[in-house]
Coordinates of C-alpha atoms in Angstrom, one line a residue:
X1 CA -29.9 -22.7 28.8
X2 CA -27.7 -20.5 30.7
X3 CA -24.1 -19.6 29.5
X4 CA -21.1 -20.7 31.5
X5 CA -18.8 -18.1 32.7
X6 CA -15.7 -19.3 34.1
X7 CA -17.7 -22.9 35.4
X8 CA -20.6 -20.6 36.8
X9 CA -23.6 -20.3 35.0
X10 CA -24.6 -16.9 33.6
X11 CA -27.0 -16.1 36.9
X12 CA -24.7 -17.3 39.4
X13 CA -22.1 -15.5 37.8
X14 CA -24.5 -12.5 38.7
X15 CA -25.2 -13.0 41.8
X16 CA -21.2 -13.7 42.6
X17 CA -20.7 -10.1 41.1
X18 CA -23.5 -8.8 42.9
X19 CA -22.3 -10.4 46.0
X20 CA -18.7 -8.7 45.7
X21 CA -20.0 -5.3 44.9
X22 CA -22.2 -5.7 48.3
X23 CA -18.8 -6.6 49.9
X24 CA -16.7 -4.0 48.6
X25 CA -19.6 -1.3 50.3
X26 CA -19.3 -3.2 53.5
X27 CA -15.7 -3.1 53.5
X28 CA -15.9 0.8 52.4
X29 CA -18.1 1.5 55.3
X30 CA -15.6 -0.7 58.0
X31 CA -12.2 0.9 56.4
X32 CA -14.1 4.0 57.0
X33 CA -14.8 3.5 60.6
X34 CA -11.1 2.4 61.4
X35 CA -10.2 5.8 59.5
X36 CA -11.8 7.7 62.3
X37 CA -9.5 6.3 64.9
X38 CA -6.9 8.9 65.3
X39 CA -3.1 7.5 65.4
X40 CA -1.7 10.0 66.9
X41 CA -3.0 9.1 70.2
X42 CA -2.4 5.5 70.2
X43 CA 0.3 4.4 72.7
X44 CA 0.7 0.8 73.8
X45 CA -1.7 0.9 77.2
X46 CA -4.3 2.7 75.8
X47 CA -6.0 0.4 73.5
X48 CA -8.8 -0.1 75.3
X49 CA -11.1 1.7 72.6
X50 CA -10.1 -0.4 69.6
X51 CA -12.7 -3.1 71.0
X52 CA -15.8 -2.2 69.1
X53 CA -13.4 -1.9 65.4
X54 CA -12.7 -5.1 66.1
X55 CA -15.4 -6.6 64.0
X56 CA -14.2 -3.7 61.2
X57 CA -10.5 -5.4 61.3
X58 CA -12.3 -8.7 61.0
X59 CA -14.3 -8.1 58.3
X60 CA -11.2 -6.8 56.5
X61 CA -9.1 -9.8 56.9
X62 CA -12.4 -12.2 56.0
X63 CA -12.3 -10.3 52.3
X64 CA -9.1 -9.5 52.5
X65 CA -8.2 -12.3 49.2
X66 CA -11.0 -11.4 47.0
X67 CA -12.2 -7.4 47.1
X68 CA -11.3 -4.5 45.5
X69 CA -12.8 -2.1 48.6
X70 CA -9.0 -0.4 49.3
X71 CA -8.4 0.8 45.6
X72 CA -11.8 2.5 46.1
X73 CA -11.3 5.0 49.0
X74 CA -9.0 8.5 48.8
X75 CA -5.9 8.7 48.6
X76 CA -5.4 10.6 51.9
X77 CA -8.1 7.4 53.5
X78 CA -5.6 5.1 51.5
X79 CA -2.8 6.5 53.7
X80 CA -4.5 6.7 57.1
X81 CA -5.9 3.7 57.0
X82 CA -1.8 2.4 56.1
X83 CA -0.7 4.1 59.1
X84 CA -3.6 3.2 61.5
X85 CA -2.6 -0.5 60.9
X86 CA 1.1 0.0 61.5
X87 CA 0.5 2.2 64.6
X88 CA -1.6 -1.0 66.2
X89 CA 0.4 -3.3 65.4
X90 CA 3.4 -0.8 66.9
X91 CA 1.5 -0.6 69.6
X92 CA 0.8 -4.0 70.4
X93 CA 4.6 -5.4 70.1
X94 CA 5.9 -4.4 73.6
X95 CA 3.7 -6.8 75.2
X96 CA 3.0 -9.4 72.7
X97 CA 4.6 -12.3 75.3
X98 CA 1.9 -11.6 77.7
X99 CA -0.7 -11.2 75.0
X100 CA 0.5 -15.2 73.9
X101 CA 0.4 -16.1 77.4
X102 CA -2.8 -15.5 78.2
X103 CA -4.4 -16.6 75.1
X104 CA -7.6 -19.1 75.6
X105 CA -6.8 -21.1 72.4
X106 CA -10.0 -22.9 73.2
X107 CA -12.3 -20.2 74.2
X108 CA -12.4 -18.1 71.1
X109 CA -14.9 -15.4 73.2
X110 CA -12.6 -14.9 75.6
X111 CA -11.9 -11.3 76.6
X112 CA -8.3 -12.1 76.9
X113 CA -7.9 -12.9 73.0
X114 CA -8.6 -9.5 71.6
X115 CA -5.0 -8.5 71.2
X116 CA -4.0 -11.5 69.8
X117 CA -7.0 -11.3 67.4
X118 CA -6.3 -7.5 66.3
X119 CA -2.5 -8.9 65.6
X120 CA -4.1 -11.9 63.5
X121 CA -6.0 -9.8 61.3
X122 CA -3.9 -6.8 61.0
X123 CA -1.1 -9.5 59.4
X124 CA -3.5 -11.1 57.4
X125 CA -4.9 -7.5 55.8
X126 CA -1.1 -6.8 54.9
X127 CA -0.1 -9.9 53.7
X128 CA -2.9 -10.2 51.5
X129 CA -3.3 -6.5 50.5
X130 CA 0.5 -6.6 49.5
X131 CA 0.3 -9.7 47.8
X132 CA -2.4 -8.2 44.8
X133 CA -2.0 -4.5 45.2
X134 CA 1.8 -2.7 44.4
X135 CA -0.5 0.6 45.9
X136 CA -0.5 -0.5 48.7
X137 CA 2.7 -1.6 49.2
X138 CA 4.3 1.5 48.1
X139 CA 1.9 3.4 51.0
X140 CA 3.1 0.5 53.4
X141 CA 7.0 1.1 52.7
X142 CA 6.4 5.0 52.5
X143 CA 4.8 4.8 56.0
X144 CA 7.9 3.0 57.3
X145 CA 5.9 0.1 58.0
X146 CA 8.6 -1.9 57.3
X147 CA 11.0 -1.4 60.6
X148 CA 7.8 -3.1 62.6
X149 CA 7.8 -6.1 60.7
X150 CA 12.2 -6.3 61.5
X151 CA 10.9 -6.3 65.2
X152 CA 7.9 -9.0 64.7
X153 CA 10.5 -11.2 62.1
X154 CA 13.5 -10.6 65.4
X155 CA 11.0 -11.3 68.3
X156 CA 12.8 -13.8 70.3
X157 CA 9.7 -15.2 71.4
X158 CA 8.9 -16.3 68.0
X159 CA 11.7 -17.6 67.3
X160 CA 12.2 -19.7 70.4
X161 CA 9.1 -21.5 69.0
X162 CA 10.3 -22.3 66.0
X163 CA 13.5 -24.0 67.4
X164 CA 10.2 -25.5 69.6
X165 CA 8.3 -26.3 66.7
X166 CA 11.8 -28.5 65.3
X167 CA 11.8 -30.5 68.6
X168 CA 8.1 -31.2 68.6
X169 CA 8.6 -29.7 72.6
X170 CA 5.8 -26.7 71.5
X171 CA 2.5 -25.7 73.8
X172 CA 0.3 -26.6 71.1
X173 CA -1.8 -23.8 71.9
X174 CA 0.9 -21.0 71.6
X175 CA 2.7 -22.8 68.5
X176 CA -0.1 -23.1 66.6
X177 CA -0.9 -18.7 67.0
X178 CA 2.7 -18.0 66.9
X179 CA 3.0 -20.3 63.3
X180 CA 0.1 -18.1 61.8
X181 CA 1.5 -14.6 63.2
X182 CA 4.7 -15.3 61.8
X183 CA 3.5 -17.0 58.5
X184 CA 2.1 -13.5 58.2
X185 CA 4.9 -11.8 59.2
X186 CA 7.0 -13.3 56.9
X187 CA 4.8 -13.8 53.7
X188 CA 4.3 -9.4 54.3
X189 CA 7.8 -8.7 53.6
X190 CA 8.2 -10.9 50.6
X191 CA 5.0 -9.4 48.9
X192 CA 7.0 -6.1 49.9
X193 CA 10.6 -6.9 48.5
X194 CA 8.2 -7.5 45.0
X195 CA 8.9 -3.6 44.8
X196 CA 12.5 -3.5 46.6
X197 CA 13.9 -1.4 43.3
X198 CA 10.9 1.0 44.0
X199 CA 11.6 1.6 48.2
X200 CA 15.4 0.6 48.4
X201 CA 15.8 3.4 50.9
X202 CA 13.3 1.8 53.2
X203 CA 14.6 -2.1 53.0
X204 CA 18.2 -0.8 53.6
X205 CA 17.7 0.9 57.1
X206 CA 17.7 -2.4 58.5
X207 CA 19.2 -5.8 57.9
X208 CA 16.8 -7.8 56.4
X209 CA 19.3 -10.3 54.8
X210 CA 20.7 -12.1 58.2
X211 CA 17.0 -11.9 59.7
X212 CA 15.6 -13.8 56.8
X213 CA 18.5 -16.1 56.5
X214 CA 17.6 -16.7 60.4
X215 CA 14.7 -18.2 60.1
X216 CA 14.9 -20.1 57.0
X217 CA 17.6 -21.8 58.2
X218 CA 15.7 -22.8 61.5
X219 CA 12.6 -23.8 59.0
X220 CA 14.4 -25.6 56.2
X221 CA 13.6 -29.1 58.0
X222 CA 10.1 -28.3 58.8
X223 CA 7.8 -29.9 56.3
X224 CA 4.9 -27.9 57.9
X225 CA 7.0 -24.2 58.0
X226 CA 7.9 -24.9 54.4
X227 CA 5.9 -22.0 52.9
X228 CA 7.9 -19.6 55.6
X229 CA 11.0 -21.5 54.8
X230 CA 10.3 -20.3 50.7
X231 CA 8.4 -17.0 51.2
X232 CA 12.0 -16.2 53.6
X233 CA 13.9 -17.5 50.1
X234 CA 12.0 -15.4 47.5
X235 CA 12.4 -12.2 49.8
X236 CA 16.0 -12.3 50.3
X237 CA 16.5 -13.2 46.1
X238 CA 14.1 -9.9 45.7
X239 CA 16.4 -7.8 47.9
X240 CA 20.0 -9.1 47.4
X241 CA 22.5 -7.7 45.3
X242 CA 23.3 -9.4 42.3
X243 CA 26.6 -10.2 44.0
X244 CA 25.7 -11.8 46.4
X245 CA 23.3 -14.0 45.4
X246 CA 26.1 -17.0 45.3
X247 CA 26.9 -16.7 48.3
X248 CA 23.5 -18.4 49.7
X249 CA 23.4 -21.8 51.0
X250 CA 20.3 -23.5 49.3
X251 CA 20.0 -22.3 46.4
X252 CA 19.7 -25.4 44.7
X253 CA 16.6 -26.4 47.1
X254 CA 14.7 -23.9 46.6
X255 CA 15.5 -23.5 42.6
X256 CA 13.8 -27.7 42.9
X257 CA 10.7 -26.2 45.5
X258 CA 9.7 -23.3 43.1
X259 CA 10.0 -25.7 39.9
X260 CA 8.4 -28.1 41.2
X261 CA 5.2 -25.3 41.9
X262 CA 5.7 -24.2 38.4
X263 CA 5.6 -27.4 36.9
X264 CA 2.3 -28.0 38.4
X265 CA 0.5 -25.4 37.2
X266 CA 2.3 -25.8 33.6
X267 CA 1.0 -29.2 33.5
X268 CA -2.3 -28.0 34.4
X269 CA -2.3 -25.6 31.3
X270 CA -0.8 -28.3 28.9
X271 CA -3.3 -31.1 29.9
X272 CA -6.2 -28.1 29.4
X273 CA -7.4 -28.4 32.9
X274 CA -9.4 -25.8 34.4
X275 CA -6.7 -22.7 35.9
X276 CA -7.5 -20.8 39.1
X277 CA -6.5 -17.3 38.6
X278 CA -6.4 -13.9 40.6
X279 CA -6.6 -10.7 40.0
X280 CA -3.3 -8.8 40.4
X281 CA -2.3 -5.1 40.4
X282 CA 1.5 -5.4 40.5
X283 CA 2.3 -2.4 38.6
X284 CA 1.5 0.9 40.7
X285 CA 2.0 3.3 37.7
X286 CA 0.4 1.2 34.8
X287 CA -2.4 -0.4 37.4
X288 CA -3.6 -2.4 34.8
X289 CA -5.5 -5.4 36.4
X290 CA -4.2 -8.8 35.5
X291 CA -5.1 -12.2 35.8
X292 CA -2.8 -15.0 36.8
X293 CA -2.1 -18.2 37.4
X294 CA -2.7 -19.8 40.9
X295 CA -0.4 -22.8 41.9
X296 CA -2.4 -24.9 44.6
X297 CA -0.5 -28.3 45.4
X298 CA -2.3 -30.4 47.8
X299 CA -4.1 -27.6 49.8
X300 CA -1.5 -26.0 51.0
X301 CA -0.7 -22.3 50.6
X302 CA -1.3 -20.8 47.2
X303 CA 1.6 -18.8 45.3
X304 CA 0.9 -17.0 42.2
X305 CA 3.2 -17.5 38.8
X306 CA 4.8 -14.1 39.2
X307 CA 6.1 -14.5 42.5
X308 CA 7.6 -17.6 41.6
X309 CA 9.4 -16.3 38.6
X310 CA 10.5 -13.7 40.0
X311 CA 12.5 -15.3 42.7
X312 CA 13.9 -17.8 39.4
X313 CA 15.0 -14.4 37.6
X314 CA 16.9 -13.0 40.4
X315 CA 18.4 -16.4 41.2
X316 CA 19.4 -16.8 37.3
X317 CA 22.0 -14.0 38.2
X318 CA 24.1 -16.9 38.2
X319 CA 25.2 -18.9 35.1
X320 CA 25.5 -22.5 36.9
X321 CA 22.3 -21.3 38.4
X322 CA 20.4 -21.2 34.8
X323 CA 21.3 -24.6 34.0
X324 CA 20.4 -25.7 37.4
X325 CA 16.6 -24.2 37.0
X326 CA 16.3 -24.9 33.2
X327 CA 17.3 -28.4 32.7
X328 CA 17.7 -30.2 35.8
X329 CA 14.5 -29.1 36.9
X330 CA 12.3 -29.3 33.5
X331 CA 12.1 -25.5 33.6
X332 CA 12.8 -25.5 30.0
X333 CA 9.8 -27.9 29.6
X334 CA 7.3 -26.0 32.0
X335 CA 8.1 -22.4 29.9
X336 CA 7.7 -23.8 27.0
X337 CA 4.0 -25.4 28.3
X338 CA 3.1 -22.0 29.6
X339 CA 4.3 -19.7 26.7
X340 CA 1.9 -22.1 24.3
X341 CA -0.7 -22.2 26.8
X342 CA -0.8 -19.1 29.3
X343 CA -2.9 -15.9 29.0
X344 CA -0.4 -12.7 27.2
X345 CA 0.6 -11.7 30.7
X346 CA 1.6 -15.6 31.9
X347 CA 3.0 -15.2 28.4
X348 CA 5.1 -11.9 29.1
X349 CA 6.7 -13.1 32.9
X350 CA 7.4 -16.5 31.4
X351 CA 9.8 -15.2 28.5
X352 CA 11.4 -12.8 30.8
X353 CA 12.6 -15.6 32.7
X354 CA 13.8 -17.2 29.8
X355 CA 14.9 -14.1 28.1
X356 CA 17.5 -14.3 31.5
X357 CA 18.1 -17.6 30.9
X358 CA 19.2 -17.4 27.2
X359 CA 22.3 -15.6 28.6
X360 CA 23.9 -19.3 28.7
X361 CA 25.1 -20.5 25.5
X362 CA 23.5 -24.2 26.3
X363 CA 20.1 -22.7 26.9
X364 CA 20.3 -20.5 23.7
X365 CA 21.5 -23.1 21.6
X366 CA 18.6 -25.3 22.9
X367 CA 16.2 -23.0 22.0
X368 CA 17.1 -22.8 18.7
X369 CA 17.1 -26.1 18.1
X370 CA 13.8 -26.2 19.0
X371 CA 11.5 -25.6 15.8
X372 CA 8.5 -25.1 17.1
X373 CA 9.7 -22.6 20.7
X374 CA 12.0 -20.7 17.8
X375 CA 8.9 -20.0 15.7
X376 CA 6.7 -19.4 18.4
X377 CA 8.8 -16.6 20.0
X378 CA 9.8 -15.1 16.7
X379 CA 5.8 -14.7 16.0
X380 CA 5.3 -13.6 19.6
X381 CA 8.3 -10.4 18.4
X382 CA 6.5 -9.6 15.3
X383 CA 3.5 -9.3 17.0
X384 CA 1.3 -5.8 16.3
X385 CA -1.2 -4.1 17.6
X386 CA -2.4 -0.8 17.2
X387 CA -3.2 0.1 20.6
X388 CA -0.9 -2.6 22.8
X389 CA -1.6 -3.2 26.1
X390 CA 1.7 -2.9 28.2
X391 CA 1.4 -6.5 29.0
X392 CA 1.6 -7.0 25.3
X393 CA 4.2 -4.3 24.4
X394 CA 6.5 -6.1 27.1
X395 CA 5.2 -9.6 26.2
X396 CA 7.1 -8.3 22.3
X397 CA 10.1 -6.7 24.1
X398 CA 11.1 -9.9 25.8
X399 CA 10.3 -12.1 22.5
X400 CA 12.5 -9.9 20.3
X401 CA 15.4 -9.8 23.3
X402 CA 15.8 -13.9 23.0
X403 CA 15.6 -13.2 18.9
X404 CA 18.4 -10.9 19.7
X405 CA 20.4 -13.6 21.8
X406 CA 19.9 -16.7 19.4
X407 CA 20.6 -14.8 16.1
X408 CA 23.8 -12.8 18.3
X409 CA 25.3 -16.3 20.0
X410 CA 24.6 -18.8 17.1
X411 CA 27.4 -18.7 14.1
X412 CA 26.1 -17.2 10.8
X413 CA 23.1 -15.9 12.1
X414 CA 21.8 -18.9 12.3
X415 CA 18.0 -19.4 11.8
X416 CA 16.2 -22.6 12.2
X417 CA 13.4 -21.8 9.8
X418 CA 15.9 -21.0 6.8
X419 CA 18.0 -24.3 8.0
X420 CA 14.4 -26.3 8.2
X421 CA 13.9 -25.1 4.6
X422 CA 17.3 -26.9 3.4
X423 CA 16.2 -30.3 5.3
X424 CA 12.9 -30.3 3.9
X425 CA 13.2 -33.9 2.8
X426 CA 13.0 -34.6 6.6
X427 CA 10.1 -32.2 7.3
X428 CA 7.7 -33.9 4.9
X429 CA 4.6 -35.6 5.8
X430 CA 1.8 -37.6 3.8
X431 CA -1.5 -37.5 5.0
X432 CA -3.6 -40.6 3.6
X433 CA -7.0 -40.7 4.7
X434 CA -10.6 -41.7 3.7
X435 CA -13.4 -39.8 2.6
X436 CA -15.5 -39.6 6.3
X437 CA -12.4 -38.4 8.0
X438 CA -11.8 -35.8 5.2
X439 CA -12.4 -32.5 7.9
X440 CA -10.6 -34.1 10.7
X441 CA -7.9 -35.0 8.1
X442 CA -7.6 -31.0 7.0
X443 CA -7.3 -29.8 10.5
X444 CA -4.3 -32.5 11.6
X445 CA -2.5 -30.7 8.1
X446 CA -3.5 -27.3 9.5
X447 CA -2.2 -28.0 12.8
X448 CA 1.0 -29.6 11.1
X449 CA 1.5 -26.5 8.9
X450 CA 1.9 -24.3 11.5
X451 CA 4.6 -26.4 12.7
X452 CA 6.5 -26.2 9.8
X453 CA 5.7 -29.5 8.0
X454 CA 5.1 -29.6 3.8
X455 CA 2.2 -31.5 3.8
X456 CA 1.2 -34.1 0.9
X457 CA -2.0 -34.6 0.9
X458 CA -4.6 -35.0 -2.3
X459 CA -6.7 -32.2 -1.3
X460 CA -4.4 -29.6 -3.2
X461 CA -0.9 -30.4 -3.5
X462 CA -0.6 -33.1 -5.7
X463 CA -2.0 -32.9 -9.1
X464 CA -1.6 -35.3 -11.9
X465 CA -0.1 -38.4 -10.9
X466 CA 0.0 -38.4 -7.1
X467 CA 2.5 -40.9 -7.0
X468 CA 5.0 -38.8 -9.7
X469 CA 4.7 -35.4 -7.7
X470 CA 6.0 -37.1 -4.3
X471 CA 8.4 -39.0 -6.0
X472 CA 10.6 -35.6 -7.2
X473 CA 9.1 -33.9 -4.0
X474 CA 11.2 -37.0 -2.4
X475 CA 14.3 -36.7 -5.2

């Protein structure tokens, strides 16, 4: 019989891992071969040599989502390969309108398309380089990648077709490209404000705030632009000042879109489904892999947990805000689901969202009220380990930080278990049962234990008369 690994079978498993590994060394060797193109000399008419990389660039983009290939070259190739992109893509932008215009939409072979093609799959590299890997973000913003992504995100020409797009007056030909450029574009520079406290210098030499504003107003209506319409959202809640973030207009939209998402995959988890998860390496100085959860509603674009919580955290700034994402959108409901049921990192990101949240005295007073969440966290502070993980040791810090607030905000100091403990009369349960359901019987007490519950059951609590012992349990 062969073991199952993650709903593969032991050899398939295999030949998956020996499939990656032959992709990694295929992406190696075309990362290599863009590496010898030399930047310097690129200018905007004179890209006339970058035909035979094109396969390279596609190749890139094709694995893009799954391999590992750019944490496994140099630093230095890291870096030129980083700068190669952004110098094509540089180059490319003066003449992008004539590059859409003769686009063959429905001959894909056409000589015509190449530009548009390199464009296509230089995005797609970013965007999905940036969205698993903070190292190469950091090269990205470092390499002032960031001012040619204000042009692209400005480009009138884009734009126009999204006010197109609205009226349903679009060349379907043109739309269609310019919708995938731009979803691109704009997915990029969210993945990028993920490390806005890290590059701060490099957001602020341009106004990202009014340009992302821009466009989610002119995509707010568009059921189909509604991943550009949230990915614009998250990015301007990574990069706004705490200040500020009252002042935006749909807040309480997209606090209902991103809860919604959550409350998905949290449902997922509770129901024990089967959880699609990627491999992330948000942290460029711990780069610690870590697996999280995908949400995938209906096909349509994937987001990953942390995103999603982060763009809650920063939008929790606001105390009318908290109630709006923990109550009227389940949130409460959805952390809970994911704190009992998530991996230690889906763990960690979930109670520092509600660590922020516990700043409101409704939210903190719910949580305490809530035996089982209350016990649950206070394990997850007293949690050891002699060698913790970072995921852990933060996973601890944010636990003991909500301790901090229930035990600080509730009169007396306050503790559910000691107060449980006085209403034990409530918390009692007996468990009568017969003899074939005797183990099934021991693991409902277990299960009810840990809960909190004195159990009566005539296993091991009650000796001599049965009937005598929970009658002065009951007095």
């Amino acid at each position: 019989m062969l073991t199952k690994i993650g709903g593969h079978s032991l050899k398939r498993a295999t030949e998956l891992n020996i499939d990656l590994v032959e992709i990694n060394l295929k992406e190696i060797e075309c990362i290599r071969e863009i590496c010898r193109l030399d930047d310097e000399k690129m200018e905007p008419n004179a890209l006339n040599n970058l035909d035979e990389k094109l396969k390279s660039f596609k190749y890139l983009k094709s694995n893009s989502v799954k391999s590992n290939a750019f944490e496994q070259i140099t630093i230095s190739e890291q870096t030129k390969l980083v700068k190669i992109l952004i110098k094509i893509i540089s180059c490319l932008k003066p003449n992008l309108a004539s590059y859409l215009a003769k686009f063959d939409y429905l001959n894909e072979n056409a000589a015509s398309n190449s530009e548009i093609y390199y464009l296509t799959d230089i995005f797609y590299i970013i965007w999905n380089w940036s969205n698993r890997l903070a190292k190469f973000s950091s090269i990205y913003c470092e390499s002032k990648g960031l001012a040619i992504l204000y042009s692209y995100l400005n480009d009138e020409l884009f734009l126009n077709e999204l006010k197109c797009y609205e009226k349903n007056k679009s060349n379907m030909s043109n739309s269609l490209i310019c919708k995938m450029l731009y979803r691109a574009i704009v997915g990029s520079l969210h993945n990028l404000s993920q490390i806005y406290s890290k590059c701060k210098s490099e957001w602020k030499e341009v106004d990202f705030v009014d340009s992302l504003l821009r466009v989610a107003d002119l995509t707010k209506h568009i059921e189909l632009l509604s991943d550009i319409y949230l990915s614009s959202y998250l990015a301007i809640a990574n990069i706004f000042d705490d200040k500020d973030i009252g002042k935006l207009n749909d807040i309480v939209k997209v606090v209902k879109t991103i809860t919604d998402l959550c409350g998905h995959c949290a449902n997922q988890m509770a129901k024990g489904m089967f959880i699609n998860r990627v491999t992330l390496k948000l942290d460029d100085e711990d780069g610690t892999p870590k697996e999280i959860a995908l949400v995938d509603v209906d096909n349509a674009r994937e987001w990953h947990l942390v995103e999603l919580f982060k763009g809650l955290y920063h939008l929790a700034v606001i105390d009318s805000i908290k109630i709006e994402i923990y109550q009227k959108n389940s949130m409460g409901l959805h952390l809970r689901q994911i704190i009992y049921n998530g991996n230690d990192y889906e763990k960690e990101i979930s109670l520092k969202l509600l660590y922020q949240l516990c700043f409101n005295r409704e939210i903190v007073e719910d949580v305490a009220r809530d035996f089982t969440l209350y016990n649950c966290i206070k394990n997850l502070a007293n949690v050891s380990n002699n060698e913790p993980s970072e995921t852990r040791k933060k996973m601890v810090q944010n636990a003991s930080g909500i301790m901090w607030l229930l035990k600080k905000s509730l009169r007396n100091g306050y503790d559910p278990t000691i107060e449980d403990e006085k209403r034990g009369k409530s918390r009692q349960i007996m468990i009568s049962y017969s003899r074939q359901n005797r183990e099934l019987c021991l693991q409902i007490k277990s299960e009810l234990e840990k809960l909190g519950f004195k159990i009566w059951i005539d296993v091991e609590n009650i000796h001599g008369s049965s009937l005598e012992s929970m009658a002065q349990a009951i007095e």
